[in-house]
Backbone as ProteinMPNN parsed JSONL, in Angstrom:
{"seq_chain_A": "MINLDPSIIDQDSVRKKRRKKMLSIAIAPVIILFAASLFFMRQGVFDILFGINYKNEDAGIAISLSQMQKIGNIIEPYIAYYNAGTAYLKDGDGHSAESESRESSKNIPQEEQISKVRGNLS", "coords_chain_A": {"N_chain_A": [[-0.311, -8.969, 57.52], [-1.95, -6.967, 55.129], [-1.899, -3.528, 54.846], [-4.4, -1.451, 53.982], [-4.92, 1.246, 54.058], [-6.029, 4.284, 52.729], [-4.606, 6.646, 53.029], [-2.008, 5.904, 53.309], [-1.262, 4.462, 51.019], [0.153, 5.227, 47.895], [-1.603, 6.811, 45.643], [-1.168, 7.999, 43.138], [1.071, 6.685, 42.017], [0.0, 4.147, 41.689], [-2.017, 4.665, 39.811], [-0.436, 5.532, 37.637], [0.992, 3.188, 37.031], [-1.134, 1.567, 36.236], [-2.036, 3.0, 33.981], [0.213, 2.796, 32.297], [0.202, 0.051, 31.842], [-2.265, -0.296, 30.497], [-1.785, 1.306, 28.283], [0.287, -0.094, 27.055], [-1.109, -2.317, 26.223], [-2.987, -1.199, 24.478], [-1.502, -0.095, 22.412], [-0.694, -1.895, 20.425], [-2.941, -2.562, 18.605], [-3.196, -0.025, 17.431], [-0.765, 0.34, 16.099], [-0.942, -1.758, 14.261], [-3.208, -0.97, 12.747], [-2.22, 1.42, 11.672], [-0.083, 0.476, 10.087], [-1.542, -1.099, 8.278], [-3.084, 0.871, 7.022], [-1.087, 2.348, 5.719], [-0.213, 0.381, 3.947], [-2.46, 0.039, 2.284], [-2.742, 2.592, 1.236], [-0.521, 2.973, -0.317], [-0.797, 2.099, -2.945], [-2.363, 4.044, -4.221], [-0.61, 6.217, -3.974], [1.545, 5.339, -5.533], [0.213, 5.303, -8.017], [-0.327, 8.032, -8.412], [2.288, 9.161, -8.475], [3.286, 7.741, -10.668], [1.615, 8.69, -12.726], [2.32, 11.418, -12.774], [5.049, 11.303, -13.545], [4.787, 9.98, -15.976], [3.321, 11.767, -17.538], [5.147, 13.83, -17.661], [6.936, 13.076, -19.574], [8.882, 11.289, -18.695], [9.786, 8.373, -18.941], [11.506, 6.464, -17.889], [11.609, 6.695, -15.057], [8.938, 6.221, -14.594], [8.734, 3.56, -15.418], [10.365, 2.276, -13.502], [8.886, 2.877, -11.206], [6.553, 1.436, -11.747], [7.572, -1.127, -11.651], [8.274, -1.331, -8.952], [5.756, -1.194, -7.927], [4.673, -3.663, -8.338], [5.372, -5.296, -6.234], [3.944, -6.932, -3.632], [1.341, -6.264, -4.38], [-1.728, -7.004, -4.001], [-4.346, -6.311, -4.201], [-5.166, -4.995, -6.613], [-3.803, -6.498, -8.942], [-3.307, -6.255, -11.673], [-2.811, -3.629, -12.389], [-0.164, -2.717, -12.004], [1.225, -4.099, -13.998], [-0.115, -3.134, -16.22], [0.511, -0.388, -16.076], [3.29, -0.6, -16.383], [3.4, -1.64, -18.959], [2.322, 0.492, -20.508], [4.247, 2.432, -19.97], [6.582, 1.271, -21.016], [5.789, 1.209, -23.669], [5.652, 3.915, -24.256], [8.307, 4.489, -23.948], [9.375, 3.226, -26.095], [9.959, 0.552, -26.259], [8.739, -2.022, -27.595], [8.513, -4.84, -27.404], [8.799, -5.453, -24.623], [6.645, -3.962, -23.728], [4.503, -5.351, -24.857], [4.727, -7.87, -23.57], [4.312, -7.14, -20.868], [1.705, -6.118, -21.031], [0.309, -8.4, -21.799], [0.674, -9.952, -19.51], [-0.72, -8.363, -17.747], [-3.317, -8.705, -18.697], [-3.854, -11.255, -17.835], [-4.292, -11.035, -15.131], [-6.628, -9.636, -14.553], [-9.351, -8.814, -12.572], [-11.868, -7.603, -12.864], [-14.429, -7.246, -15.263], [-14.97, -4.837, -16.561], [-12.583, -3.505, -16.744], [-11.073, -4.83, -18.567], [-11.246, -4.011, -21.236], [-9.64, -1.715, -21.443], [-7.076, -2.767, -21.068], [-6.864, -4.649, -23.134], [-7.184, -2.967, -25.319], [-4.888, -1.443, -25.092], [-3.028, -3.434, -25.485], [-3.494, -4.168, -28.122]], "CA_chain_A": [[-1.538, -8.419, 57.016], [-1.756, -5.824, 54.258], [-2.556, -2.318, 55.304], [-5.059, -0.802, 52.85], [-5.31, 2.602, 54.433], [-5.819, 5.154, 51.572], [-3.647, 7.712, 53.295], [-0.659, 5.34, 53.23], [-1.012, 4.021, 49.65], [0.389, 6.31, 46.943], [-2.585, 6.626, 44.574], [-0.613, 8.426, 41.85], [1.92, 5.628, 41.445], [-0.893, 3.065, 41.277], [-2.645, 5.118, 38.561], [0.575, 5.534, 36.587], [1.24, 1.793, 36.655], [-2.309, 1.11, 35.482], [-2.025, 3.666, 32.684], [1.265, 2.19, 31.482], [-0.249, -1.283, 31.459], [-3.325, -0.139, 29.502], [-1.166, 1.842, 27.075], [1.027, -1.174, 26.389], [-2.101, -3.194, 25.59], [-3.696, -0.471, 23.426], [-0.621, 0.378, 21.341], [-0.583, -2.905, 19.359], [-3.916, -2.337, 17.534], [-2.919, 1.247, 16.752], [0.345, 0.087, 15.169], [-1.462, -2.615, 13.191], [-4.059, -0.144, 11.885], [-1.356, 2.36, 10.948], [0.625, -0.276, 9.046], [-2.52, -1.483, 7.254], [-3.459, 2.056, 6.241], [0.024, 2.634, 4.816], [-0.207, -0.645, 2.903], [-3.538, 0.272, 1.335], [-2.573, 3.897, 0.608], [0.648, 3.009, -1.189], [-1.225, 1.906, -4.331], [-2.752, 5.359, -4.717], [0.582, 7.047, -4.078], [2.247, 4.874, -6.73], [-0.521, 5.75, -9.204], [-0.129, 9.478, -8.565], [3.662, 9.398, -8.914], [3.41, 7.216, -12.02], [0.944, 9.628, -13.625], [3.119, 12.644, -12.894], [6.249, 11.019, -14.338], [4.377, 9.588, -17.321], [2.938, 12.989, -18.252], [6.334, 14.666, -17.829], [7.803, 12.437, -20.565], [9.995, 10.599, -18.037], [9.351, 6.976, -18.932], [12.421, 5.655, -17.08], [11.132, 6.697, -13.672], [7.622, 5.57, -14.602], [8.967, 2.113, -15.492], [10.848, 1.799, -12.2], [7.76, 2.939, -10.268], [5.636, 0.327, -12.014], [8.216, -2.353, -11.174], [8.127, -1.335, -7.491], [4.335, -1.354, -7.641], [4.344, -5.082, -8.438], [5.685, -5.968, -4.982], [2.876, -6.945, -2.641], [0.103, -5.689, -4.899], [-2.708, -8.086, -4.006], [-5.699, -5.792, -4.382], [-5.347, -4.821, -8.06], [-2.497, -6.911, -9.469], [-3.12, -5.948, -13.093], [-2.472, -2.221, -12.602], [1.283, -2.552, -12.122], [1.62, -4.572, -15.327], [-0.704, -2.186, -17.178], [1.339, 0.814, -16.043], [4.595, -0.918, -16.973], [3.207, -1.768, -20.403], [2.188, 1.817, -21.119], [5.534, 3.13, -19.856], [7.485, 0.684, -22.016], [5.313, 1.645, -24.971], [6.072, 5.312, -24.426], [9.763, 4.485, -24.041], [9.747, 2.69, -27.401], [10.3, -0.868, -26.15], [7.491, -2.696, -27.935], [8.496, -6.228, -26.93], [8.505, -5.424, -23.184], [5.285, -3.444, -23.564], [3.569, -6.432, -25.173], [4.752, -8.902, -22.523], [3.673, -6.585, -19.67], [0.266, -6.022, -21.286], [-0.238, -9.763, -21.742], [0.642, -10.34, -18.095], [-1.814, -7.596, -17.148], [-4.608, -9.291, -19.078], [-4.047, -12.493, -17.063], [-4.594, -10.725, -13.729], [-7.749, -8.702, -14.423], [-10.499, -9.394, -11.882], [-13.127, -6.991, -13.272], [-14.661, -7.266, -16.706], [-14.999, -3.492, -17.142], [-11.211, -3.037, -16.942], [-10.393, -5.627, -19.586], [-11.174, -3.304, -22.511], [-8.469, -0.829, -21.399], [-5.857, -3.55, -21.218], [-6.826, -5.226, -24.481], [-6.956, -1.869, -26.247], [-3.472, -1.11, -24.992], [-2.286, -4.554, -26.074], [-3.613, -4.146, -29.592]], "C_chain_A": [[-1.224, -7.15, 56.219], [-2.555, -4.647, 54.786], [-3.101, -1.582, 54.087], [-5.558, 0.59, 53.179], [-5.003, 3.536, 53.259], [-4.798, 6.254, 51.813], [-2.208, 7.203, 53.178], [-0.295, 4.967, 51.779], [-0.869, 5.239, 48.743], [-0.503, 6.073, 45.721], [-2.025, 7.017, 43.2], [0.254, 7.345, 41.215], [1.076, 4.443, 40.985], [-1.565, 3.424, 39.945], [-1.66, 5.094, 37.393], [0.886, 4.114, 36.115], [0.089, 1.24, 35.831], [-2.352, 1.719, 34.084], [-0.971, 3.062, 31.757], [0.858, 0.804, 30.988], [-1.314, -1.198, 30.369], [-2.757, 0.406, 28.188], [-0.396, 0.757, 26.33], [0.081, -2.154, 25.704], [-2.726, -2.491, 24.377], [-2.809, -0.062, 22.262], [-0.541, -0.614, 20.183], [-1.647, -2.72, 18.271], [-3.685, -1.042, 16.764], [-1.804, 1.056, 15.73], [-0.127, -0.762, 13.996], [-2.334, -1.815, 12.225], [-3.234, 0.854, 11.07], [-0.613, 1.655, 9.818], [-0.327, -0.691, 7.924], [-2.924, -0.282, 6.405], [-2.335, 2.461, 5.287], [0.065, 1.64, 3.661], [-1.27, -0.36, 1.853], [-3.421, 1.623, 0.631], [-1.447, 3.907, -0.413], [0.274, 2.842, -2.66], [-1.62, 3.247, -4.953], [-1.57, 6.283, -4.894], [1.399, 6.648, -5.305], [1.549, 5.363, -7.995], [-0.324, 7.243, -9.461], [1.272, 9.776, -9.082], [3.892, 8.888, -10.331], [2.792, 8.181, -13.028], [1.734, 10.904, -13.848], [4.336, 12.4, -13.788], [5.912, 10.628, -15.771], [4.013, 10.815, -18.154], [4.123, 13.908, -18.502], [7.359, 14.045, -18.766], [9.02, 11.759, -19.944], [9.623, 9.136, -17.877], [10.248, 6.098, -18.076], [11.981, 5.568, -15.634], [9.768, 6.019, -13.597], [7.772, 4.052, -14.669], [9.437, 1.578, -14.146], [9.75, 1.863, -11.141], [6.795, 1.786, -10.495], [6.241, -1.004, -11.582], [8.118, -2.457, -9.654], [6.679, -1.597, -7.094], [3.929, -2.828, -7.664], [4.542, -5.821, -7.117], [4.518, -5.83, -4.013], [1.56, -6.373, -3.099], [-0.938, -6.795, -5.041], [-4.122, -7.59, -4.302], [-6.037, -5.654, -5.862], [-4.045, -5.204, -8.761], [-2.263, -6.534, -10.921], [-2.604, -4.534, -13.332], [-0.969, -2.021, -12.779], [1.764, -2.987, -13.498], [1.083, -3.646, -16.425], [0.142, -0.918, -17.251], [2.702, 0.567, -16.677], [4.487, -1.035, -18.489], [3.085, -0.425, -21.09], [3.494, 2.597, -21.053], [6.542, 2.585, -20.861], [7.081, 1.118, -23.424], [5.74, 3.079, -25.26], [7.582, 5.416, -24.586], [10.251, 3.916, -25.368], [10.131, 1.227, -27.385], [9.025, -1.692, -26.353], [7.398, -4.116, -27.411], [8.159, -6.297, -25.436], [7.092, -4.925, -22.921], [4.261, -4.536, -23.836], [3.549, -7.492, -24.072], [4.095, -8.41, -21.238], [2.156, -6.492, -19.855], [-0.385, -7.399, -21.272], [-0.326, -10.266, -20.301], [-0.484, -9.604, -17.372], [-3.165, -8.211, -17.473], [-4.875, -10.604, -18.354], [-4.58, -12.214, -15.66], [-5.813, -9.841, -13.527], [-8.925, -9.372, -13.717], [-11.84, -8.844, -12.377], [-13.234, -6.983, -14.791], [-14.61, -5.876, -17.325], [-13.593, -2.941, -17.384], [-10.51, -3.738, -18.098], [-10.292, -4.899, -20.922], [-9.994, -2.35, -22.568], [-7.2, -1.615, -21.69], [-5.765, -4.129, -22.617], [-6.634, -4.151, -25.538], [-5.494, -1.449, -26.251], [-2.615, -2.191, -25.641], [-2.348, -4.524, -27.6], [-2.847, -2.964, -30.157]], "O_chain_A": [[-0.349, -6.368, 56.589], [-3.732, -4.768, 55.124], [-2.325, -1.135, 53.242], [-6.546, 1.045, 52.603], [-3.856, 3.598, 52.817], [-4.186, 6.739, 50.862], [-1.289, 7.995, 52.969], [0.851, 5.138, 51.365], [-1.671, 6.17, 48.813], [-0.195, 5.238, 44.871], [-2.39, 6.404, 42.197], [0.177, 7.116, 40.008], [1.409, 3.801, 39.99], [-1.669, 2.58, 39.055], [-2.013, 4.683, 36.288], [1.028, 3.878, 34.915], [0.304, 0.532, 34.847], [-2.669, 1.032, 33.113], [-1.231, 2.841, 30.574], [1.141, 0.435, 29.848], [-1.263, -1.963, 29.405], [-3.198, 0.012, 27.108], [-0.432, 0.704, 25.1], [0.449, -2.759, 24.697], [-2.967, -3.132, 23.354], [-3.33, 0.29, 21.204], [-0.333, -0.191, 19.046], [-1.29, -2.718, 17.093], [-3.955, -0.979, 15.565], [-1.897, 1.561, 14.611], [0.254, -0.504, 12.855], [-2.208, -1.968, 11.01], [-3.533, 1.098, 9.901], [-0.525, 2.184, 8.71], [0.039, -0.639, 6.75], [-3.089, -0.411, 5.192], [-2.607, 2.876, 4.16], [0.346, 2.018, 2.524], [-1.012, -0.502, 0.658], [-3.952, 1.785, -0.467], [-1.422, 4.77, -1.29], [0.952, 3.384, -3.533], [-1.245, 3.541, -6.088], [-1.521, 7.053, -5.854], [1.889, 7.51, -6.035], [2.209, 5.791, -8.942], [-0.171, 7.662, -10.609], [1.434, 10.556, -10.02], [4.605, 9.518, -11.112], [3.387, 8.455, -14.07], [1.812, 11.412, -14.966], [4.622, 13.196, -14.682], [6.681, 10.919, -16.686], [4.354, 10.894, -19.334], [4.11, 14.685, -19.456], [8.525, 14.44, -18.758], [10.069, 11.66, -20.58], [9.195, 8.71, -16.804], [9.79, 5.07, -17.577], [11.979, 4.486, -15.047], [9.481, 5.315, -12.628], [7.002, 3.333, -14.032], [8.959, 0.537, -13.693], [9.685, 0.997, -10.269], [6.274, 1.218, -9.535], [5.512, -1.915, -11.188], [7.903, -3.546, -9.12], [6.416, -2.162, -6.032], [2.923, -3.192, -7.055], [3.935, -6.872, -6.906], [4.155, -4.719, -3.626], [0.727, -6.022, -2.264], [-1.019, -7.447, -6.082], [-5.001, -8.39, -4.621], [-7.075, -6.14, -6.312], [-3.266, -4.328, -9.136], [-1.114, -6.498, -11.361], [-2.015, -4.268, -14.379], [-0.549, -1.23, -13.623], [2.612, -2.327, -14.1], [1.75, -3.41, -17.432], [0.455, -0.43, -18.337], [3.214, 1.409, -17.415], [5.372, -0.585, -19.217], [3.68, -0.215, -22.147], [3.817, 3.343, -21.977], [7.273, 3.351, -21.488], [7.939, 1.364, -24.271], [6.14, 3.407, -26.377], [8.083, 6.31, -25.268], [11.413, 4.1, -25.73], [10.586, 0.703, -28.401], [8.325, -2.015, -25.393], [6.321, -4.558, -27.013], [7.327, -7.107, -25.026], [6.418, -5.401, -22.007], [3.26, -4.639, -23.127], [2.48, -7.963, -23.683], [3.391, -9.174, -20.578], [1.405, -6.763, -18.917], [-1.506, -7.551, -20.789], [-1.294, -10.928, -19.926], [-1.127, -10.166, -16.485], [-4.059, -8.237, -16.627], [-6.028, -11.027, -18.27], [-5.245, -13.064, -15.068], [-6.018, -9.336, -12.423], [-9.444, -10.38, -14.198], [-12.849, -9.547, -12.316], [-12.258, -6.745, -15.501], [-14.245, -5.738, -18.492], [-13.433, -1.997, -18.158], [-9.462, -3.282, -18.556], [-9.349, -5.139, -21.676], [-9.396, -2.182, -23.63], [-6.352, -1.176, -22.467], [-4.695, -4.102, -23.226], [-5.986, -4.398, -26.555], [-4.934, -1.135, -27.302], [-1.599, -1.895, -26.27], [-1.364, -4.822, -28.277], [-2.822, -2.769, -31.373]]}, "name": "protein", "num_of_chains": 1, "seq": "MINLDPSIIDQDSVRKKRRKKMLSIAIAPVIILFAASLFFMRQGVFDILFGINYKNEDAGIAISLSQMQKIGNIIEPYIAYYNAGTAYLKDGDGHSAESESRESSKNIPQEEQISKVRGNLS"}
C-alpha cells in the first residue's frame, strides 16, 4: 500500500518534476514562434542592408545581398529580383539588370508594384 502522508512525501521534488515536465512541453511553441519571427524579419533586414549599401555606391555588396535575399523569399518574391536589377544597373551590367528585372515582373503579386518594376525595366 502506498503511504500518502504529506509529511513523508517531498513536495519540493514533486513540484520540480512537474515544472520540468511543463517547461519541456511549453518550450516547443516558443522555439517555433522565435524561428518564424526571424524568418519574417529577415526580409526587412535585407532591405535595410541593401539600401545602405546601394546608397553608399557599393553595388557589389548590394548584388550579393539581393542574391541571398532570393533564398526562401515566399512572401514578396519580386523584391529580390528588383533589388538585383537595380544593383546591376548601378554597377553597369545592363544585360544582367534586364534579365533580373524581367524575372521580377513575372513574380509581382500586386498591381500597384508593377509600375516600379516596368519603369526600371524600361
